[in-house]
Short mmCIF file of C-alpha atoms in Angstrom, two decimals:
data_model
loop_
_atom_site.label_atom_id
_atom_site.label_comp_id
_atom_site.label_asym_id
_atom_site.label_seq_id
_atom_site.Cartn_x
_atom_site.Cartn_y
_atom_site.Cartn_z
CA MET A 1 58.86 147.31 -63.59
CA HIS A 2 55.12 146.88 -64.18
CA ALA A 3 55.94 146.21 -67.85
CA TRP A 4 58.30 143.33 -67.00
CA LEU A 5 55.72 141.78 -64.69
CA ALA A 6 52.97 142.11 -67.30
CA ALA A 7 55.22 140.60 -69.96
CA LEU A 8 56.18 137.69 -67.73
CA CYS A 9 52.57 136.97 -66.77
CA GLY A 10 51.55 137.24 -70.41
CA MET A 11 54.17 134.72 -71.44
CA ALA A 12 53.11 132.45 -68.59
CA GLY A 13 49.44 132.73 -69.49
CA GLY A 14 50.17 131.90 -73.10
CA GLY A 15 52.77 129.33 -72.18
CA ALA A 16 50.85 126.38 -73.60
CA LEU A 17 50.38 127.99 -76.98
CA ALA A 18 53.94 129.29 -77.10
CA ALA A 19 55.39 125.95 -76.12
CA LEU A 20 53.22 124.07 -78.62
CA SER A 21 54.17 126.46 -81.44
CA LEU A 22 57.86 126.20 -80.61
CA SER A 23 57.70 122.42 -80.52
CA ILE A 24 56.13 122.28 -83.99
CA ALA A 25 58.59 124.83 -85.35
CA ARG A 26 61.58 122.91 -83.98
CA SER A 27 60.35 119.62 -85.45
CA GLY A 28 60.23 121.23 -88.89
CA ARG A 29 57.01 119.50 -89.84
CA PHE A 30 53.31 119.45 -88.99
CA GLU A 31 51.64 116.16 -88.15
CA PRO A 32 47.83 115.99 -88.34
CA LEU A 33 46.21 114.95 -85.07
CA SER A 34 44.66 111.75 -86.40
CA GLY A 35 44.03 108.48 -84.69
CA ASN A 36 44.66 108.65 -80.96
CA THR A 37 44.31 112.44 -80.60
CA GLU A 38 44.72 112.53 -76.81
CA ARG A 39 47.97 110.55 -76.97
CA GLN A 40 49.36 112.93 -79.60
CA LYS A 41 48.34 115.95 -77.51
CA THR A 42 50.10 114.51 -74.49
CA ARG A 43 53.26 113.76 -76.54
CA ILE A 44 53.33 117.25 -78.07
CA GLY A 45 52.68 118.77 -74.67
CA ARG A 46 55.57 116.82 -73.17
CA ASP A 47 57.90 117.87 -76.00
CA ALA A 48 56.77 121.48 -75.75
CA ALA A 49 57.23 121.57 -72.01
CA SER A 50 60.77 120.31 -72.37
CA ALA A 51 61.38 123.02 -74.97
CA VAL A 52 60.09 126.07 -73.08
CA THR A 53 59.68 126.24 -69.31
CA LEU A 54 59.23 129.04 -66.82
CA ASP A 55 62.83 129.01 -65.62
CA GLU A 56 64.06 129.39 -69.21
CA VAL A 57 61.78 132.39 -69.75
CA MET A 58 62.95 133.93 -66.46
CA ALA A 59 66.57 133.48 -67.45
CA CYS A 60 66.00 135.82 -70.41
CA LEU A 61 64.61 138.69 -68.33
CA PRO A 62 66.99 141.54 -67.38
CA ALA A 63 64.80 142.35 -64.35
CA ALA A 64 64.80 141.08 -60.77
CA THR A 65 61.85 138.69 -60.83
CA LEU A 66 60.81 135.56 -58.97
CA VAL A 67 57.85 133.19 -58.86
CA LEU A 68 56.13 131.82 -55.74
CA ASN A 69 54.34 128.49 -55.83
CA ASP A 70 51.11 127.61 -54.04
CA THR A 71 53.01 127.19 -50.74
CA ARG A 72 54.41 130.76 -51.06
CA LEU A 73 57.95 129.53 -51.58
CA PRO A 74 60.11 130.86 -54.44
CA PHE A 75 60.86 128.08 -56.89
CA VAL A 76 62.10 130.16 -59.83
CA ILE A 77 64.41 133.14 -59.25
CA SER A 78 65.88 135.20 -62.10
CA ALA A 79 69.63 135.71 -62.32
CA GLU A 80 69.17 139.47 -61.81
CA ALA A 81 67.19 138.88 -58.62
CA ARG A 82 69.96 136.65 -57.30
CA ARG A 83 72.57 139.26 -58.22
CA GLN A 84 70.78 142.21 -56.62
CA PHE A 85 69.27 140.54 -53.57
CA THR A 86 71.61 137.65 -52.78
CA ASN A 87 71.47 138.04 -49.00
CA SER A 88 68.04 139.66 -48.74
CA LEU A 89 65.57 137.44 -50.63
CA GLY A 90 64.54 135.49 -47.54
CA SER A 91 64.02 138.67 -45.52
CA ILE A 92 62.00 140.23 -48.36
CA ILE A 93 59.67 137.23 -48.72
CA ARG A 94 59.16 136.91 -44.94
CA HIS A 95 58.54 140.64 -44.47
CA PRO A 96 55.01 141.40 -43.14
CA ALA A 97 54.34 143.94 -45.91
CA PHE A 98 55.19 141.35 -48.57
CA GLN A 99 53.13 138.59 -46.94
CA SER A 100 50.17 140.97 -46.56
CA SER A 101 50.29 141.74 -50.30
CA VAL A 102 50.37 138.03 -51.11
CA ASP A 103 47.32 137.51 -48.85
CA ARG A 104 45.36 140.24 -50.65
CA LEU A 105 46.39 138.90 -54.04
CA LEU A 106 45.40 135.30 -53.35
CA ALA A 107 42.06 136.42 -51.88
CA GLN A 108 41.04 138.12 -55.13
CA LYS A 109 38.35 136.51 -57.23
CA LYS A 110 39.22 135.40 -60.73
CA GLU A 111 37.05 138.06 -62.39
CA ASP A 112 38.49 140.89 -60.25
CA GLN A 113 42.26 140.32 -60.27
CA GLN A 114 44.48 143.37 -59.74
CA PRO A 115 48.26 143.61 -59.21
CA ALA A 116 49.43 144.14 -55.63
CA GLU A 117 52.31 146.27 -54.40
CA ALA A 118 54.47 146.22 -51.26
CA LEU A 119 57.12 148.56 -49.87
CA ILE A 120 59.66 146.60 -47.85
CA VAL A 121 62.11 148.33 -45.50
CA LEU A 122 64.97 146.18 -44.19
CA ASP A 123 67.34 147.24 -41.43
CA ILE A 124 69.46 144.08 -41.21
CA PRO A 125 72.16 143.34 -42.37
CA HIS A 126 72.01 146.91 -43.73
CA TYR A 127 69.38 149.52 -44.55
CA ARG A 128 67.50 148.72 -47.75
CA VAL A 129 64.23 149.80 -49.34
CA VAL A 130 62.67 147.42 -51.88
CA ARG A 131 59.42 147.86 -53.80
CA ALA A 132 57.67 144.68 -54.94
CA TRP A 133 54.96 144.33 -57.57
CA LEU A 134 52.97 141.09 -57.43
CA GLN A 135 50.58 139.47 -59.91
CA LYS A 136 48.61 136.22 -59.59
CA LYS A 137 48.39 133.99 -62.66
CA THR A 138 47.08 130.49 -63.34
CA VAL A 139 49.35 128.64 -65.78
CA PRO A 140 49.55 125.16 -67.33
CA ASP A 141 51.40 122.58 -65.28
CA ALA A 142 53.58 121.94 -68.35
CA PHE A 143 55.03 125.44 -68.06
CA LEU A 144 56.73 124.60 -64.75
CA PRO A 145 60.28 123.26 -64.46
CA GLU A 146 60.54 119.50 -64.06
CA GLY A 147 60.28 118.49 -60.43
CA TYR A 148 57.55 121.06 -59.75
CA ARG A 149 54.84 119.61 -62.00
CA LYS A 150 51.89 118.12 -60.20
CA GLY A 151 49.87 117.06 -63.22
CA GLY A 152 52.55 115.14 -65.06
CA GLY A 153 53.19 118.01 -67.47
CA ALA A 154 49.73 117.98 -69.01
CA PHE A 155 48.31 121.20 -70.41
CA SER A 156 44.94 120.44 -68.86
CA SER A 157 46.43 120.58 -65.35
CA ARG A 158 46.86 124.15 -64.07
CA ILE A 159 48.45 125.80 -61.05
CA THR A 160 48.17 129.28 -59.51
CA LEU A 161 51.46 131.15 -59.12
CA VAL A 162 52.45 134.56 -57.82
CA PHE A 163 54.83 136.48 -60.10
CA VAL A 164 56.96 139.10 -58.34
CA ALA A 165 59.08 141.96 -59.70
CA LEU A 166 61.54 143.63 -57.28
CA HIS A 167 63.07 147.08 -57.51
CA ASP A 168 65.74 148.40 -55.13
CA GLU A 169 64.78 151.97 -54.17
CA THR A 170 67.43 152.42 -51.47
CA GLU A 171 69.52 154.94 -53.39
CA ALA A 172 66.47 156.99 -54.37
CA VAL A 173 65.21 157.10 -50.77
CA LEU A 174 68.63 158.07 -49.42
CA ALA A 175 69.01 160.72 -52.13
CA GLU A 176 65.63 162.21 -51.20
CA ARG A 177 66.60 162.19 -47.54
CA GLN A 178 69.92 163.89 -48.33
CA HIS A 179 68.08 166.49 -50.40
CA THR A 180 65.72 167.23 -47.51
CA ASP A 181 68.63 167.45 -45.05
CA PHE A 182 70.53 169.63 -47.51
CA VAL A 183 67.72 172.18 -47.74
CA ALA A 184 67.29 172.22 -43.96
CA PHE A 185 71.00 172.60 -43.19
CA ALA A 186 71.64 175.12 -45.97
CA SER A 187 68.75 177.25 -44.76
CA HIS A 188 70.09 177.13 -41.21
CA GLU A 189 73.69 177.88 -42.20
CA LEU A 190 72.64 180.89 -44.28
CA ARG A 191 70.01 182.15 -41.85
CA THR A 192 72.45 182.47 -38.91
CA PRO A 193 74.94 184.94 -40.46
CA LEU A 194 72.12 186.72 -42.30
CA ALA A 195 70.26 187.34 -39.03
CA SER A 196 73.50 188.59 -37.49
CA LEU A 197 74.06 191.02 -40.38
CA LEU A 198 70.51 192.37 -40.18
CA GLY A 199 70.85 192.89 -36.43
CA PHE A 200 74.10 194.83 -36.77
CA ILE A 201 72.70 196.94 -39.63
CA GLU A 202 69.69 197.91 -37.53
CA THR A 203 71.99 198.86 -34.63
CA LEU A 204 74.24 200.95 -36.88
CA GLN A 205 71.22 202.71 -38.33
CA GLY A 206 69.86 203.48 -34.85
CA PRO A 207 71.66 203.66 -31.47
CA ALA A 208 75.20 203.38 -32.91
CA ALA A 209 74.70 205.77 -35.83
CA ASP A 210 77.12 208.33 -34.34
CA ASP A 211 79.47 206.01 -32.41
CA PRO A 212 82.66 205.37 -34.45
CA VAL A 213 84.06 202.85 -31.93
CA ILE A 214 80.98 200.60 -32.08
CA GLN A 215 80.78 201.09 -35.85
CA LYS A 216 84.33 199.81 -36.30
CA GLU A 217 83.69 196.79 -34.08
CA PHE A 218 80.37 195.92 -35.73
CA LEU A 219 81.71 196.37 -39.27
CA GLY A 220 84.48 193.88 -38.49
CA ILE A 221 81.95 191.31 -37.27
CA MET A 222 79.70 191.97 -40.28
CA SER A 223 82.62 191.46 -42.62
CA GLU A 224 83.37 188.08 -41.05
CA GLN A 225 79.71 187.00 -41.26
CA ALA A 226 79.57 188.03 -44.93
CA ARG A 227 82.74 186.01 -45.62
CA ARG A 228 81.14 183.03 -43.85
CA MET A 229 78.17 183.18 -46.22
CA GLN A 230 80.51 183.58 -49.18
CA ARG A 231 82.50 180.48 -48.17
CA LEU A 232 79.27 178.52 -47.83
CA LEU A 233 77.95 179.62 -51.23
CA ASP A 234 81.33 179.00 -52.88
CA GLY A 235 81.35 175.49 -51.42
CA LEU A 236 77.82 174.79 -52.62
CA LEU A 237 78.57 176.04 -56.12
CA TYR A 238 81.77 173.99 -56.31
CA LEU A 239 79.95 170.88 -55.08
CA SER A 240 77.22 171.46 -57.67
CA ARG A 241 79.80 171.73 -60.47
CA VAL A 242 81.45 168.48 -59.39
CA GLN A 243 78.08 166.71 -59.30
CA MET A 244 77.30 167.88 -62.84
CA GLN A 245 80.53 166.20 -64.00
CA GLU A 246 79.96 163.04 -61.97
CA HIS A 247 79.33 160.76 -64.96
CA HIS A 248 82.13 162.21 -67.10
CA ARG A 249 85.28 160.34 -66.16
CA PRO A 250 88.33 162.67 -66.45
CA ARG A 251 91.01 161.57 -68.94
CA GLU A 252 94.02 163.68 -67.97
CA THR A 253 97.22 161.81 -67.06
CA ILE A 254 98.49 163.00 -63.68
CA GLY A 255 101.90 162.29 -62.18
CA ILE A 256 101.44 161.90 -58.43
CA ALA A 257 104.89 163.28 -57.59
CA GLU A 258 104.12 166.54 -59.41
CA LEU A 259 100.68 166.69 -57.76
CA LEU A 260 102.30 166.41 -54.33
CA ARG A 261 104.84 169.13 -55.18
CA ARG A 262 101.98 171.47 -56.12
CA LEU A 263 100.26 170.59 -52.85
CA SER A 264 103.42 171.45 -50.91
CA ASP A 265 103.62 174.87 -52.58
CA GLU A 266 99.93 175.70 -52.07
CA ALA A 267 99.82 174.50 -48.47
CA ALA A 268 102.85 176.60 -47.48
CA GLY A 269 100.67 179.69 -47.09
CA LEU A 270 98.27 177.85 -44.78
CA ILE A 271 101.06 176.51 -42.56
CA ALA A 272 103.12 179.71 -42.27
CA GLY A 273 103.34 181.06 -38.73
CA LYS A 274 101.54 178.11 -37.13
CA PRO A 275 103.00 175.52 -34.71
CA VAL A 276 102.95 172.81 -37.36
CA ARG A 277 105.50 170.38 -38.83
CA PHE A 278 104.32 169.72 -42.39
CA GLN A 279 105.83 166.97 -44.55
CA VAL A 280 105.05 165.87 -48.09
CA GLN A 281 106.77 162.57 -48.92
CA VAL A 282 107.29 162.39 -52.68
CA ASP A 283 109.94 159.65 -53.04
CA ASP A 284 107.56 156.66 -53.30
CA ALA A 285 105.38 158.46 -55.86
CA GLN A 286 107.96 159.15 -58.57
CA GLU A 287 106.68 156.60 -61.12
CA LEU A 288 103.00 156.58 -60.17
CA CYS A 289 100.33 158.06 -62.44
CA VAL A 290 96.55 158.18 -62.38
CA GLN A 291 93.87 159.32 -64.80
CA GLY A 292 91.89 162.26 -63.51
CA ASP A 293 91.34 165.98 -63.10
CA GLU A 294 94.47 167.50 -61.54
CA ALA A 295 92.72 170.61 -60.19
CA GLN A 296 90.06 168.48 -58.48
CA LEU A 297 92.54 166.04 -56.96
CA LEU A 298 94.59 168.96 -55.69
CA GLN A 299 91.39 170.35 -54.15
CA VAL A 300 90.82 167.01 -52.41
CA LEU A 301 94.28 167.07 -50.82
CA MET A 302 94.00 170.75 -49.89
CA ASN A 303 90.65 170.10 -48.18
CA LEU A 304 92.21 167.29 -46.15
CA VAL A 305 95.25 169.35 -45.18
CA GLU A 306 93.00 172.29 -44.19
CA ASN A 307 90.91 169.98 -42.01
CA ALA A 308 94.01 168.49 -40.39
CA LEU A 309 95.26 172.01 -39.67
CA LYS A 310 91.99 173.47 -38.35
CA TYR A 311 90.92 170.55 -36.20
CA GLY A 312 94.43 169.42 -35.30
CA LEU A 313 95.13 172.77 -33.62
CA PHE A 314 91.78 172.75 -31.82
CA ASP A 315 92.14 172.73 -28.03
CA ARG A 316 95.88 173.48 -28.23
CA GLY A 317 96.14 173.71 -24.44
CA LYS A 318 96.27 169.90 -24.25
CA ARG A 319 99.27 169.66 -26.58
CA ASN A 320 101.82 170.80 -23.96
CA GLY A 321 103.53 173.02 -26.49
CA ASP A 322 104.21 170.18 -28.96
CA PRO A 323 103.76 171.13 -32.62
CA LEU A 324 101.12 169.47 -34.76
CA ASP A 325 102.53 166.96 -37.27
CA ILE A 326 100.79 166.72 -40.67
CA THR A 327 102.19 164.23 -43.19
CA VAL A 328 101.11 163.59 -46.77
CA SER A 329 102.38 160.37 -48.36
CA CYS A 330 101.72 157.99 -51.24
CA THR A 331 102.22 154.22 -51.58
CA ARG A 332 101.07 151.44 -53.88
CA ALA A 333 97.94 149.78 -52.55
CA ALA A 334 98.74 146.41 -50.99
CA ARG A 335 96.74 143.36 -52.06
CA ASN A 336 94.08 142.03 -49.68
CA SER A 337 94.14 145.26 -47.68
CA GLY A 338 90.48 146.14 -48.09
CA TRP A 339 90.95 148.19 -51.27
CA PRO A 340 89.67 147.12 -54.73
CA ALA A 341 91.57 144.23 -56.31
CA GLU A 342 92.81 146.22 -59.31
CA PRO A 343 96.21 147.99 -59.07
CA GLY A 344 95.92 151.26 -57.21
CA LEU A 345 97.68 153.77 -55.01
CA VAL A 346 96.88 155.17 -51.58
CA LEU A 347 97.32 158.84 -50.71
CA SER A 348 97.34 159.48 -46.96
CA VAL A 349 96.99 162.70 -44.97
CA THR A 350 97.79 161.99 -41.31
CA ASP A 351 97.95 164.27 -38.30
CA THR A 352 98.70 164.06 -34.58
CA GLY A 353 95.64 166.09 -33.59
CA PRO A 354 93.03 165.28 -30.93
CA GLY A 355 91.30 162.63 -33.05
CA ILE A 356 87.62 162.05 -33.82
CA PRO A 357 85.26 159.84 -31.76
CA ALA A 358 84.31 156.67 -33.65
CA ARG A 359 80.58 157.46 -33.63
CA HIS A 360 81.16 160.41 -35.97
CA LEU A 361 83.35 158.71 -38.60
CA ASN A 362 80.56 157.31 -40.81
CA ARG A 363 78.87 160.72 -41.09
CA LEU A 364 81.86 162.93 -41.86
CA THR A 365 81.15 163.05 -45.61
CA GLU A 366 77.54 164.17 -45.15
CA ARG A 367 76.90 167.74 -46.27
CA PHE A 368 77.03 170.24 -43.40
CA TYR A 369 77.83 167.54 -40.84
CA ARG A 370 80.23 168.79 -38.18
CA VAL A 371 81.37 167.28 -34.89
CA ALA A 372 79.45 169.21 -32.23
CA LYS A 373 82.45 169.70 -29.94
CA THR A 374 84.40 171.68 -32.55
CA ALA A 375 81.60 173.24 -34.62
CA ALA A 376 81.28 176.34 -32.45
CA SER A 377 85.03 176.99 -32.21
CA VAL A 378 86.37 176.04 -35.65
CA GLN A 379 85.29 177.91 -38.78
CA GLY A 380 83.95 175.76 -41.57
CA SER A 381 80.94 175.04 -43.75
CA GLY A 382 80.72 171.28 -43.26
CA LEU A 383 81.13 170.78 -47.03
CA GLY A 384 84.85 169.96 -47.28
CA LEU A 385 84.62 166.18 -46.98
CA ALA A 386 81.38 166.05 -48.99
CA ILE A 387 83.35 167.66 -51.84
CA VAL A 388 86.17 165.14 -51.31
CA GLN A 389 83.72 162.23 -51.55
CA GLN A 390 82.04 163.61 -54.66
CA ILE A 391 85.32 164.22 -56.50
CA LEU A 392 86.61 160.74 -55.66
CA ALA A 393 83.35 159.18 -56.89
CA ARG A 394 84.01 160.83 -60.26
CA HIS A 395 87.52 159.30 -60.24
CA ASP A 396 86.32 155.79 -59.23
CA GLY A 397 88.21 156.34 -55.99
CA ARG A 398 87.60 155.35 -52.37
CA PHE A 399 87.85 157.40 -49.18
CA VAL A 400 88.37 156.18 -45.61
CA VAL A 401 88.87 158.08 -42.36
CA GLU A 402 90.61 156.35 -39.45
CA SER A 403 90.97 158.09 -36.11
CA THR A 404 91.86 157.46 -32.49
CA VAL A 405 90.93 160.00 -29.85
CA GLY A 406 94.08 161.46 -28.31
CA GLU A 407 96.38 160.13 -31.05
CA GLY A 408 95.30 161.62 -34.37
CA THR A 409 93.53 161.06 -37.67
CA ALA A 410 94.44 159.45 -40.99
CA CYS A 411 92.48 160.23 -44.17
CA ARG A 412 93.25 157.71 -46.92
CA ILE A 413 92.37 157.92 -50.61
CA TRP A 414 92.53 155.00 -53.02
CA LEU A 415 92.80 155.72 -56.76
CA PRO A 416 93.19 153.25 -59.66
CA LEU A 417 96.67 153.32 -61.17
CA LEU A 418 97.09 154.24 -64.80
CA SER A 419 98.52 151.14 -66.47
#
């Protein structure tokens, strides 16, 4: 970003020469400056200014840049800046950190000019982190767009401008935060069963060394704790593999009806012996196909069915003996329904479980995040929906969870149809 700002300031600083050269080149001839030299300079300057102006230079830059005039208002904004920061430019410019950097920049003496930098954190309308690099430059009046020239377009008249380059660092900041949370949660999730195992081992080596009853009980608990760690590590490894493939779009053609039949077969073992009515509706999916990785999409559906089963049966005492209903279905995505405009399909996994409070819905796909009420009673690693989200990102898909406490939960997946 520093390079774009330096290039822009360099072009602005040499604007007079560049404009003059371009004017001569376009005319195809060189006219000696004889006679009324000042009049010829003014004419050439006017022609040059109409040939190359600041807004034309900015239009060529693939970076988010803007220029502030002497009243600190933006009067030239690059197309990329408009695209990236459409609804945030005003908030960025008014931000105290930005204004403070402008103050420091304008206070610099001509012989001691240094670029300034500002980190801007916005919370409204949504969280955003933007880094701004600022550089002061005095340029010829002729380099400005018409309507902003104060000296009539003469090269002798000059104006001080502030050139700004913007870079959106939101994703990088959120990724760093997720990484920090990941290390903290992973350490906690592994430390708990590990501490339990060490405690039981010490007991078996000491007081319970000759007690077969306690040994049998403790070995059973140790086995479960070891399996808990294994599930966690398996989930982490699987998530890591999916992330490594994130930028490699799968090319396999998948028939949705066949995918749902495989899901029905694999889920049968999970459902067996439980008070659950499980339905997979295949009829509407007969002609629908997507491009993807069949094993990964099957994993997505299995994760959702497992969640519906585990959390749907939680607190069974309030169900009055009624079985849990879990339904998997597929339909074509309706237009203007909040999904992308291109043709797609929606896979839904719905249940009649206890539902999830609204305050938790936006965090369900975070790694290790679990609803506190069920975390202690329901086994899980907190990675299932993070894996779902990661796989769907690889497939250009979307994922939405809708839930009403006391009524149930619907997990919906949008995937682009294979044309």
